[in-house]
PDB file of C-alpha atoms and ligand atoms in Angstrom:
ATOM      1  CA  MET D1028       0.000   0.000   0.000  1.00 81.00           C
ATOM      2  CA  ARG D1029       1.362   3.433  -0.938  1.00 90.00           C
ATOM      3  CA  THR D1030       1.855   5.986   1.787  1.00 96.00           C
ATOM      4  CA  GLN D1031      -1.358   7.945   2.091  1.00 95.00           C
ATOM      5  CA  ARG D1032      -3.570   9.604   4.644  1.00 96.00           C
ATOM      6  CA  ILE D1033      -6.801   7.667   4.881  1.00 94.00           C
ATOM      7  CA  GLY D1034      -8.727   9.670   7.443  1.00 95.00           C
ATOM      8  CA  ARG D1035      -8.792  11.171  10.901  1.00 96.00           C
ATOM      9  CA  LEU D1036      -9.831   9.282  14.000  1.00 97.00           C
ATOM     10  CA  ASP D1037     -12.230  10.885  16.407  1.00 96.00           C
ATOM     11  CA  ILE D1038      -9.995  11.093  19.476  1.00 98.00           C
ATOM     12  CA  ASP D1039     -10.764  12.976  22.688  1.00 98.00           C
ATOM     13  CA  GLN D1040      -7.311  14.523  23.043  1.00 98.00           C
ATOM     14  CA  PRO D1041      -7.378  15.481  26.745  1.00 98.00           C
ATOM     15  CA  ARG D1042      -8.704  12.050  27.644  1.00 98.00           C
ATOM     16  CA  LEU D1043      -6.021  10.327  25.563  1.00 98.00           C
ATOM     17  CA  LEU D1044      -3.262  12.511  27.034  1.00 98.00           C
ATOM     18  CA  ALA D1045      -4.421  11.750  30.570  1.00 98.00           C
ATOM     19  CA  GLU D1046      -4.368   8.034  29.787  1.00 98.00           C
ATOM     20  CA  LEU D1047      -0.942   8.211  28.148  1.00 98.00           C
ATOM     21  CA  GLU D1048       0.512   9.362  31.474  1.00 98.00           C
ATOM     22  CA  GLN D1049       0.500   5.633  32.198  1.00 97.00           C
ATOM     23  CA  MET D1050       3.405   5.336  29.781  1.00 97.00           C
ATOM     24  CA  SER D1051       5.803   6.677  32.397  1.00 97.00           C
ATOM     25  CA  THR D1052       5.418   3.345  34.209  1.00 97.00           C
ATOM     26  CA  PHE D1053       5.957   1.171  31.079  1.00 98.00           C
ATOM     27  CA  VAL D1054       9.222  -0.527  30.220  1.00 97.00           C
ATOM     28  CA  PHE D1055       9.995   0.474  26.643  1.00 98.00           C
ATOM     29  CA  SER D1056      12.249  -1.491  24.311  1.00 98.00           C
ATOM     30  CA  ASP D1057      15.238   0.152  22.601  1.00 98.00           C
ATOM     31  CA  ALA D1058      15.062  -2.317  19.684  1.00 98.00           C
ATOM     32  CA  TYR D1059      15.863  -0.699  16.314  1.00 97.00           C
ATOM     33  CA  SER D1060      17.663   2.229  17.941  1.00 98.00           C
ATOM     34  CA  ASP D1061      20.609   1.475  15.644  1.00 97.00           C
ATOM     35  CA  TYR D1062      18.397   3.007  12.905  1.00 97.00           C
ATOM     36  CA  LEU D1063      18.635   6.390  14.626  1.00 98.00           C
ATOM     37  CA  CYS D1064      21.190   9.146  15.003  1.00 97.00           C
ATOM     38  CA  GLY D1065      20.367  10.923  18.251  1.00 96.00           C
ATOM     39  CA  GLY D1066      17.807   9.791  20.819  1.00 96.00           C
ATOM     40  CA  PRO D1067      16.636   6.136  20.772  1.00 98.00           C
ATOM     41  CA  TRP D1068      13.556   4.578  19.173  1.00 98.00           C
ATOM     42  CA  LYS D1069      11.437   3.476  22.103  1.00 98.00           C
ATOM     43  CA  SER D1070       8.636   1.038  21.494  1.00 98.00           C
ATOM     44  CA  CYS D1071       6.106  -0.826  23.541  1.00 98.00           C
ATOM     45  CA  MET D1072       3.831  -3.652  22.400  1.00 98.00           C
ATOM     46  CA  LEU D1073       0.086  -3.323  22.948  1.00 98.00           C
ATOM     47  CA  TRP D1074      -0.968  -6.217  20.716  1.00 98.00           C
ATOM     48  CA  SER D1075       1.407  -8.979  19.630  1.00 97.00           C
ATOM     49  CA  SER D1076       1.788 -12.688  18.967  1.00 95.00           C
ATOM     50  CA  GLY D1077       0.521 -14.454  22.063  1.00 95.00           C
ATOM     51  CA  GLY D1078       0.038 -11.091  23.794  1.00 97.00           C
ATOM     52  CA  SER D1079       3.640 -11.074  24.946  1.00 97.00           C
ATOM     53  CA  VAL D1080       5.419  -7.765  25.503  1.00 97.00           C
ATOM     54  CA  GLY D1081       8.668  -9.389  24.327  1.00 96.00           C
ATOM     55  CA  ASP D1082      11.827  -7.530  23.430  1.00 97.00           C
ATOM     56  CA  GLY D1083      10.389  -5.362  20.659  1.00 97.00           C
ATOM     57  CA  LEU D1084      12.241  -7.073  17.786  1.00 96.00           C
ATOM     58  CA  ILE D1085       9.556  -8.356  15.419  1.00 93.00           C
ATOM     59  CA  THR D1086      11.626 -11.381  14.404  1.00 93.00           C
ATOM     60  CA  ASN D1087      11.776 -12.576  18.034  1.00 94.00           C
ATOM     61  CA  TYR D1088       8.050 -13.226  18.555  1.00 94.00           C
ATOM     62  CA  ASP D1089       6.382 -16.619  18.340  1.00 92.00           C
ATOM     63  CA  HIS D1090       4.574 -16.240  15.033  1.00 89.00           C
ATOM     64  CA  ASP D1091       2.574 -19.453  15.480  1.00 90.00           C
ATOM     65  CA  LYS D1092       0.571 -17.869  18.247  1.00 93.00           C
ATOM     66  CA  ALA D1093      -2.516 -15.796  17.561  1.00 94.00           C
ATOM     67  CA  SER D1094      -2.106 -12.098  18.356  1.00 96.00           C
ATOM     68  CA  ALA D1095      -3.675 -10.662  21.490  1.00 97.00           C
ATOM     69  CA  TRP D1096      -3.580  -7.623  23.763  1.00 98.00           C
ATOM     70  CA  THR D1097      -0.574  -7.296  26.055  1.00 98.00           C
ATOM     71  CA  GLU D1098      -0.568  -6.303  29.718  1.00 97.00           C
ATOM     72  CA  TYR D1099       0.149  -2.674  28.698  1.00 98.00           C
ATOM     73  CA  ALA D1100      -2.982  -2.548  26.546  1.00 98.00           C
ATOM     74  CA  GLU D1101      -5.070  -3.236  29.640  1.00 96.00           C
ATOM     75  CA  ARG D1102      -3.781  -0.006  31.113  1.00 97.00           C
ATOM     76  CA  LEU D1103      -4.800   2.018  28.057  1.00 98.00           C
ATOM     77  CA  PRO D1104      -8.499   1.171  27.719  1.00 98.00           C
ATOM     78  CA  TYR D1105      -9.501   4.364  25.908  1.00 98.00           C
ATOM     79  CA  LEU D1106      -6.777   4.001  23.262  1.00 98.00           C
ATOM     80  CA  CYS D1107      -7.384   0.287  22.771  1.00 98.00           C
ATOM     81  CA  GLY D1108     -11.143   0.799  22.538  1.00 98.00           C
ATOM     82  CA  MET D1109     -10.462   3.315  19.808  1.00 98.00           C
ATOM     83  CA  ILE D1110      -8.236   0.806  17.981  1.00 98.00           C
ATOM     84  CA  GLU D1111     -11.019  -1.790  18.172  1.00 97.00           C
ATOM     85  CA  ARG D1112     -13.639   0.653  16.922  1.00 97.00           C
ATOM     86  CA  SER D1113     -11.489   1.842  14.015  1.00 97.00           C
ATOM     87  CA  PHE D1114      -9.720  -1.274  12.718  1.00 97.00           C
ATOM     88  CA  HIS D1115     -10.399  -4.926  11.999  1.00 96.00           C
ATOM     89  CA  LEU D1116      -8.137  -6.876  14.298  1.00 96.00           C
ATOM     90  CA  ASP D1117      -8.370 -10.225  12.463  1.00 94.00           C
ATOM     91  CA  HIS D1118      -5.233  -9.556  10.409  1.00 93.00           C
ATOM     92  CA  LEU D1119      -3.498  -7.316  12.945  1.00 96.00           C
ATOM     93  CA  ASN D1120      -0.093  -8.781  13.896  1.00 96.00           C
ATOM     94  CA  PHE D1121       1.294  -6.005  16.092  1.00 97.00           C
ATOM     95  CA  ALA D1122       0.197  -2.731  17.653  1.00 98.00           C
ATOM     96  CA  ARG D1123       2.960  -0.661  19.222  1.00 98.00           C
ATOM     97  CA  LEU D1124       3.600   2.718  20.707  1.00 98.00           C
ATOM     98  CA  ALA D1125       6.682   4.281  19.112  1.00 98.00           C
ATOM     99  CA  VAL D1126       8.353   7.199  20.831  1.00 98.00           C
ATOM    100  CA  ILE D1127      11.168   9.446  19.650  1.00 98.00           C
ATOM    101  CA  SER D1128      12.527  12.864  20.545  1.00 98.00           C
ATOM    102  CA  ASN D1129      15.496  14.846  19.323  1.00 98.00           C
ATOM    103  CA  SER D1130      16.544  12.295  16.777  1.00 98.00           C
ATOM    104  CA  VAL D1131      16.661  11.387  13.104  1.00 98.00           C
ATOM    105  CA  ILE D1132      16.180   8.008  11.467  1.00 98.00           C
ATOM    106  CA  ILE D1133      18.602   6.695   8.850  1.00 98.00           C
ATOM    107  CA  PRO D1134      16.753   6.277   5.522  1.00 98.00           C
ATOM    108  CA  HIS D1135      15.882   2.598   5.262  1.00 97.00           C
ATOM    109  CA  ARG D1136      13.386   0.026   4.111  1.00 95.00           C
ATOM    110  CA  ASP D1137      11.583  -2.150   6.625  1.00 92.00           C
ATOM    111  CA  LEU D1138      10.469  -5.770   6.177  1.00 85.00           C
ATOM    112  CA  LEU D1139      13.812  -6.914   4.686  1.00 89.00           C
ATOM    113  CA  GLU D1140      14.503  -9.311   7.556  1.00 82.00           C
ATOM    114  CA  LEU D1141      11.033 -10.830   7.770  1.00 84.00           C
ATOM    115  CA  GLY D1142      11.433 -13.399   4.961  1.00 84.00           C
ATOM    116  CA  GLU D1143      11.511 -16.364   7.349  1.00 83.00           C
ATOM    117  CA  ILE D1144       8.233 -15.466   9.039  1.00 85.00           C
ATOM    118  CA  PRO D1145       5.198 -17.390   7.678  1.00 84.00           C
ATOM    119  CA  VAL D1146       3.095 -15.302   5.306  1.00 85.00           C
ATOM    120  CA  HIS D1147       0.016 -15.126   7.542  1.00 81.00           C
ATOM    121  CA  ALA D1148       2.136 -13.591  10.311  1.00 84.00           C
ATOM    122  CA  ARG D1149       4.449 -11.455   8.177  1.00 86.00           C
ATOM    123  CA  ASN D1150       3.856  -7.696   8.350  1.00 88.00           C
ATOM    124  CA  ALA D1151       2.731  -6.310   5.026  1.00 87.00           C
ATOM    125  CA  HIS D1152       0.581  -3.235   5.756  1.00 94.00           C
ATOM    126  CA  ARG D1153       1.559  -0.591   8.279  1.00 96.00           C
ATOM    127  CA  LEU D1154      -0.595   2.166   9.672  1.00 97.00           C
ATOM    128  CA  HIS D1155       0.553   5.187  11.673  1.00 98.00           C
ATOM    129  CA  VAL D1156      -1.616   7.302  13.949  1.00 98.00           C
ATOM    130  CA  PRO D1157       0.158  10.231  15.681  1.00 98.00           C
ATOM    131  CA  LEU D1158      -0.998  10.442  19.307  1.00 98.00           C
ATOM    132  CA  VAL D1159       1.352  13.163  20.503  1.00 98.00           C
ATOM    133  CA  THR D1160       3.206  15.232  17.944  1.00 98.00           C
ATOM    134  CA  ASN D1161       4.295  18.755  17.089  1.00 98.00           C
ATOM    135  CA  GLU D1162       5.433  20.901  14.156  1.00 98.00           C
ATOM    136  CA  ALA D1163       9.042  19.831  14.570  1.00 98.00           C
ATOM    137  CA  CYS D1164       8.288  16.200  13.715  1.00 98.00           C
ATOM    138  CA  TYR D1165       8.660  15.036  10.131  1.00 98.00           C
ATOM    139  CA  PHE D1166       8.684  12.028   7.868  1.00 98.00           C
ATOM    140  CA  ALA D1167      10.529  11.559   4.623  1.00 98.00           C
ATOM    141  CA  GLU D1168       9.746   9.155   1.820  1.00 97.00           C
ATOM    142  CA  GLU D1169      12.108   9.156  -1.136  1.00 93.00           C
ATOM    143  CA  ASN D1170      12.565  12.917  -1.688  1.00 96.00           C
ATOM    144  CA  ILE D1171       9.306  14.055  -0.064  1.00 97.00           C
ATOM    145  CA  VAL D1172       9.261  15.552   3.435  1.00 98.00           C
ATOM    146  CA  TYR D1173       5.866  15.577   5.109  1.00 98.00           C
ATOM    147  CA  ARG D1174       4.038  15.769   8.415  1.00 98.00           C
ATOM    148  CA  MET D1175       1.435  13.521   9.927  1.00 98.00           C
ATOM    149  CA  LYS D1176      -0.900  15.415  12.237  1.00 98.00           C
ATOM    150  CA  PHE D1177      -2.535  14.351  15.478  1.00 98.00           C
ATOM    151  CA  ALA D1178      -5.164  11.590  15.055  1.00 98.00           C
ATOM    152  CA  GLU D1179      -4.684  11.223  11.315  1.00 97.00           C
ATOM    153  CA  ALA D1180      -4.565   7.616  10.122  1.00 97.00           C
ATOM    154  CA  TRP D1181      -1.911   6.907   7.504  1.00 97.00           C
ATOM    155  CA  PHE D1182      -1.117   3.882   5.463  1.00 95.00           C
ATOM    156  CA  PHE D1183       2.648   3.793   5.461  1.00 94.00           C
ATOM    157  CA  ASP D1184       4.669   2.092   2.748  1.00 94.00           C
ATOM    158  CA  ALA D1185       7.389   0.553   4.908  1.00 92.00           C
ATOM    159  CA  SER D1186       8.990  -1.077   1.857  1.00 91.00           C
ATOM    160  CA  SER D1187       9.922   2.281   0.312  1.00 94.00           C
ATOM    161  CA  ILE D1188      12.948   4.254   1.531  1.00 96.00           C
ATOM    162  CA  HIS D1189      11.826   6.296   4.522  1.00 97.00           C
ATOM    163  CA  SER D1190      13.139   8.307   7.417  1.00 98.00           C
ATOM    164  CA  ALA D1191      11.733  10.405  10.244  1.00 98.00           C
ATOM    165  CA  ALA D1192      12.924  13.287  12.357  1.00 98.00           C
ATOM    166  CA  SER D1193      12.098  15.018  15.584  1.00 98.00           C
ATOM    167  CA  PHE D1194      13.730  18.389  16.160  1.00 98.00           C
ATOM    168  CA  SER D1195      12.027  18.653  19.514  1.00 98.00           C
ATOM    169  CA  GLU D1196      12.536  17.612  23.132  1.00 97.00           C
ATOM    170  CA  GLN D1197       8.883  16.609  23.411  1.00 97.00           C
ATOM    171  CA  SER D1198       8.252  12.879  23.041  1.00 98.00           C
ATOM    172  CA  ARG D1199       6.535  12.170  19.748  1.00 98.00           C
ATOM    173  CA  VAL D1200       4.202   9.234  20.330  1.00 98.00           C
ATOM    174  CA  HIS D1201       2.811   7.282  17.386  1.00 98.00           C
ATOM    175  CA  LEU D1202       0.557   4.279  17.284  1.00 98.00           C
ATOM    176  CA  LEU D1203       1.917   1.755  14.785  1.00 98.00           C
ATOM    177  CA  LEU D1204      -0.245  -1.039  13.469  1.00 98.00           C
ATOM    178  CA  ASP D1205       1.240  -3.860  11.406  1.00 96.00           C
ATOM    179  CA  PHE D1206      -1.169  -6.063   9.473  1.00 96.00           C
ATOM    180  CA  ALA D1207      -0.583  -9.264   7.530  1.00 93.00           C
ATOM    181  CA  ASP D1208      -1.071  -9.314   3.787  1.00 90.00           C
ATOM    182  CA  VAL D1209      -4.669  -9.115   2.627  1.00 88.00           C
ATOM    183  CA  ARG D1210      -5.949  -8.630  -0.884  1.00 84.00           C
ATOM    184  CA  ASP D1211      -7.827  -5.435  -0.106  1.00 84.00           C
ATOM    185  CA  ALA D1212      -6.046  -3.324   2.511  1.00 83.00           C
ATOM    186  CA  GLY D1213      -9.061  -0.993   2.591  1.00 81.00           C
ATOM    187  CA  LYS D1214     -10.854  -3.771   4.483  1.00 84.00           C
ATOM    188  CA  LEU D1215      -8.478  -3.402   7.439  1.00 93.00           C
ATOM    189  CA  VAL D1216     -10.210  -0.235   8.559  1.00 94.00           C
ATOM    190  CA  LYS D1217     -13.764   0.060   9.811  1.00 94.00           C
ATOM    191  CA  PHE D1218     -14.328   3.588   8.497  1.00 92.00           C
ATOM    192  CA  LYS D1219     -14.546   4.582   4.854  1.00 89.00           C
ATOM    193  CA  PRO D1220     -10.988   5.578   3.874  1.00 88.00           C
ATOM    194  CA  ASP D1221     -10.468   8.910   2.078  1.00 90.00           C
ATOM    195  CA  GLU D1222      -9.754   8.426  -1.585  1.00 83.00           C
ATOM    196  CA  GLN D1223      -6.147   9.568  -1.872  1.00 76.00           C
ATOM    197  CA  ALA D1224      -3.378   8.538  -4.142  1.00 78.00           C
ATOM    198  CA  GLY D1225      -0.169   9.223  -2.336  1.00 88.00           C
ATOM    199  CA  ILE D1226       0.835  11.873   0.194  1.00 95.00           C
ATOM    200  CA  PRO D1227      -1.617  14.808   0.114  1.00 94.00           C
ATOM    201  CA  ARG D1228      -0.224  18.171  -0.882  1.00 95.00           C
ATOM    202  CA  ASP D1229      -1.198  19.882   2.367  1.00 95.00           C
ATOM    203  CA  SER D1230       0.936  17.409   4.316  1.00 97.00           C
ATOM    204  CA  ILE D1231       4.086  18.021   2.262  1.00 98.00           C
ATOM    205  CA  CYS D1232       6.700  20.479   3.533  1.00 98.00           C
ATOM    206  CA  SER D1233       8.225  22.523   0.758  1.00 97.00           C
ATOM    207  CA  ARG D1234      11.968  22.937   1.093  1.00 98.00           C
ATOM    208  CA  PRO D1235      14.223  25.389  -0.718  1.00 98.00           C
ATOM    209  CA  LYS D1236      16.565  23.805  -3.196  1.00 98.00           C
ATOM    210  CA  MET D1237      19.999  23.178  -1.775  1.00 98.00           C
ATOM    211  CA  THR D1238      22.580  25.549  -3.222  1.00 98.00           C
ATOM    212  CA  GLU D1239      25.896  24.384  -4.664  1.00 97.00           C
ATOM    213  CA  ALA D1240      27.679  26.281  -1.877  1.00 98.00           C
ATOM    214  CA  GLU D1241      25.693  24.383   0.760  1.00 97.00           C
ATOM    215  CA  ARG D1242      26.446  21.105  -0.951  1.00 97.00           C
ATOM    216  CA  ALA D1243      30.142  21.932  -1.069  1.00 97.00           C
ATOM    217  CA  SER D1244      30.141  22.807   2.655  1.00 97.00           C
ATOM    218  CA  LEU D1245      28.605  19.455   3.461  1.00 98.00           C
ATOM    219  CA  LEU D1246      31.176  17.644   1.322  1.00 98.00           C
ATOM    220  CA  SER D1247      33.948  19.376   3.245  1.00 98.00           C
ATOM    221  CA  LEU D1248      32.923  17.166   6.169  1.00 98.00           C
ATOM    222  CA  ALA D1249      35.225  14.700   4.418  1.00 98.00           C
ATOM    223  CA  ASP D1250      38.035  16.516   6.250  1.00 98.00           C
ATOM    224  CA  VAL D1251      36.360  15.843   9.591  1.00 98.00           C
ATOM    225  CA  ILE D1252      34.731  12.416   9.342  1.00 98.00           C
ATOM    226  CA  ASP D1253      36.217   9.392  11.093  1.00 98.00           C
ATOM    227  CA  LEU D1254      34.772   6.354  12.849  1.00 98.00           C
ATOM    228  CA  ASP D1255      34.409   8.288  16.130  1.00 98.00           C
ATOM    229  CA  ASN D1256      32.204  11.026  14.700  1.00 98.00           C
ATOM    230  CA  PHE D1257      30.598   8.960  11.928  1.00 98.00           C
ATOM    231  CA  LYS D1258      27.103   9.098  13.410  1.00 98.00           C
ATOM    232  CA  ASP D1259      27.410  12.821  14.131  1.00 98.00           C
ATOM    233  CA  VAL D1260      28.200  13.501  10.490  1.00 98.00           C
ATOM    234  CA  PHE D1261      25.413  11.151   9.382  1.00 98.00           C
ATOM    235  CA  SER D1262      22.978  12.976  11.648  1.00 98.00           C
ATOM    236  CA  LEU D1263      24.026  16.335  10.194  1.00 98.00           C
ATOM    237  CA  VAL D1264      23.438  15.143   6.628  1.00 98.00           C
ATOM    238  CA  ILE D1265      20.049  13.634   7.524  1.00 98.00           C
ATOM    239  CA  LYS D1266      18.983  16.841   9.300  1.00 98.00           C
ATOM    240  CA  LYS D1267      19.878  18.911   6.232  1.00 98.00           C
ATOM    241  CA  HIS D1268      17.539  16.760   4.126  1.00 98.00           C
ATOM    242  CA  TYR D1269      14.591  17.963   6.232  1.00 98.00           C
ATOM    243  CA  ARG D1270      15.449  21.626   5.567  1.00 98.00           C
ATOM    244  CA  LYS D1271      16.832  21.677   2.032  1.00 98.00           C
ATOM    245  CA  ASP D1272      15.972  19.769  -1.127  1.00 98.00           C
ATOM    246  CA  GLY D1273      19.208  18.143  -2.218  1.00 98.00           C
ATOM    247  CA  GLY D1274      17.535  15.979  -4.880  1.00 97.00           C
ATOM    248  CA  PRO D1275      16.879  12.241  -5.044  1.00 96.00           C
ATOM    249  CA  ASN D1276      19.005   9.933  -2.871  1.00 97.00           C
ATOM    250  CA  PHE D1277      20.554  12.997  -1.223  1.00 98.00           C
ATOM    251  CA  ILE D1278      21.411  11.381   2.122  1.00 98.00           C
ATOM    252  CA  TRP D1279      23.030   8.156   0.977  1.00 98.00           C
ATOM    253  CA  ASP D1280      24.761   9.808  -2.006  1.00 98.00           C
ATOM    254  CA  THR D1281      26.165  12.560   0.198  1.00 98.00           C
ATOM    255  CA  MET D1282      27.456  10.060   2.762  1.00 98.00           C
ATOM    256  CA  THR D1283      29.079   8.054  -0.039  1.00 98.00           C
ATOM    257  CA  SER D1284      30.721  11.176  -1.476  1.00 98.00           C
ATOM    258  CA  ILE D1285      31.951  12.358   1.932  1.00 98.00           C
ATOM    259  CA  ALA D1286      33.379   8.904   2.625  1.00 98.00           C
ATOM    260  CA  GLU D1287      35.154   8.736  -0.738  1.00 98.00           C
ATOM    261  CA  ALA D1288      36.629  12.206  -0.357  1.00 98.00           C
ATOM    262  CA  SER D1289      37.802  11.377   3.170  1.00 98.00           C
ATOM    263  CA  ARG D1290      40.256   8.822   1.728  1.00 97.00           C
ATOM    264  CA  ASN D1291      39.642   6.789   4.856  1.00 98.00           C
ATOM    265  CA  PRO D1292      38.901   3.186   3.806  1.00 98.00           C
ATOM    266  CA  ALA D1293      37.297   2.355   7.156  1.00 98.00           C
ATOM    267  CA  VAL D1294      34.779   5.160   6.688  1.00 98.00           C
ATOM    268  CA  SER D1295      34.001   4.067   3.104  1.00 98.00           C
ATOM    269  CA  LEU D1296      33.536   0.485   4.244  1.00 98.00           C
ATOM    270  CA  LYS D1297      31.164   1.608   6.992  1.00 98.00           C
ATOM    271  CA  VAL D1298      28.991   3.554   4.544  1.00 98.00           C
ATOM    272  CA  ARG D1299      28.865   0.545   2.198  1.00 98.00           C
ATOM    273  CA  GLU D1300      27.973  -1.853   5.012  1.00 97.00           C
ATOM    274  CA  LEU D1301      25.241   0.387   6.393  1.00 97.00           C
ATOM    275  CA  HIS D1302      23.867   1.049   2.913  1.00 97.00           C
ATOM    276  CA  GLU D1303      23.513  -2.673   2.358  1.00 96.00           C
ATOM    277  CA  TYR D1304      22.003  -3.261   5.791  1.00 95.00           C
ATOM    278  CA  PHE D1305      19.428  -0.485   5.676  1.00 96.00           C
ATOM    279  CA  LEU D1306      18.412  -0.665   2.019  1.00 94.00           C
ATOM    280  CA  LEU D1307      19.210  -4.040   0.544  1.00 90.00           C
ATOM    281  CA  LYS D1308      19.770  -7.036   2.731  1.00 84.00           C
ATOM    282  CA  ARG D1309      19.363  -7.793   6.400  1.00 75.00           C
ATOM    283  CA  SER D1310      19.313 -11.133   8.176  1.00 75.00           C
ATOM    284  CA  ALA D1311      17.298 -11.534  11.364  1.00 64.00           C
TER     285      ALA D1311
HETATM  286  C1  LIG M2745      10.201   3.459  11.389  1.00 51.06           C
HETATM  287  N1  LIG M2745      11.341   1.369  11.188  1.00 51.06           N
HETATM  288  O1  LIG M2745      10.414   3.620  10.190  1.00 51.06           O
HETATM  289  C2  LIG M2745      10.793   2.307  12.097  1.00 51.06           C
HETATM  290  C3  LIG M2745      11.799   2.839  13.039  1.00 51.06           C
HETATM  291  C4  LIG M2745      13.069   0.829  12.713  1.00 51.06           C
HETATM  292  C5  LIG M2745      12.052   0.321  11.788  1.00 51.06           C
HETATM  293  C6  LIG M2745      12.562   1.775  13.671  1.00 51.06           C
HETATM  294  O2  LIG M2745       9.512   4.266  12.041  1.00 51.06           O
HETATM  295 CO1  LIG M2746      10.932   2.028   9.139  1.00 51.06          CO
END
């Protein structure tokens, strides 16, 4: 399913916020934090195989078990009631809370490591619903930067190259739903989805084109980069992508160019390894 906004859930925001205070007592997983430069990716299972909270790594759940609510879901009755009213749970594999602040995500594809999971249990359709967000939170897909607003429901194409950013201290909390493959993804939701092809224009953030001088300044990071500051440089390049339009494949191409110009083989190797891991091939 292409990334698209399919509607807006009717959420009582003060009531939801009051309930989400419960989160301060939850134990969140740091799984997938290696995808980020900056603060970690914190997640917490609300619905999973066998209802187990587990360690947050999708490949580590027992996929033979039917999915069920976890102990955390019981403490969020308003949110979970809303999930039940809005979505068909028959094909729902996982529901998670995903929290980030002050961080950027390395552009990647998801689902690459799920090949061993049986088809009925393999995630194929993802939905995002922002529960707490602000203007400093963004997503990127290919060369489009966009925002998801509070309570909007989005189909999210996790197989395309995507990234996210939070330039804020406030915790951005999203609900993530992962469904198994079904012929008609429209049937996963109980409301009538908006007819949209792709990311709507009013969600897209327009960015000025990157100038040649700005590009040259970024490439001069070749004089600075080493294995100690690798993630700092990566973070800088990713952050720039959210502010300036550097063209298609800007982040990975810029990292490759910086690495080549650094004449440091260890840095070049690292970029190649990460490129393969995040975009091409990943074993569980
Ligand atoms: C995402 N993908 O795109 C997640 C972040 C790793 C997997 C963590 O939001
Ligand atoms: Co992802």
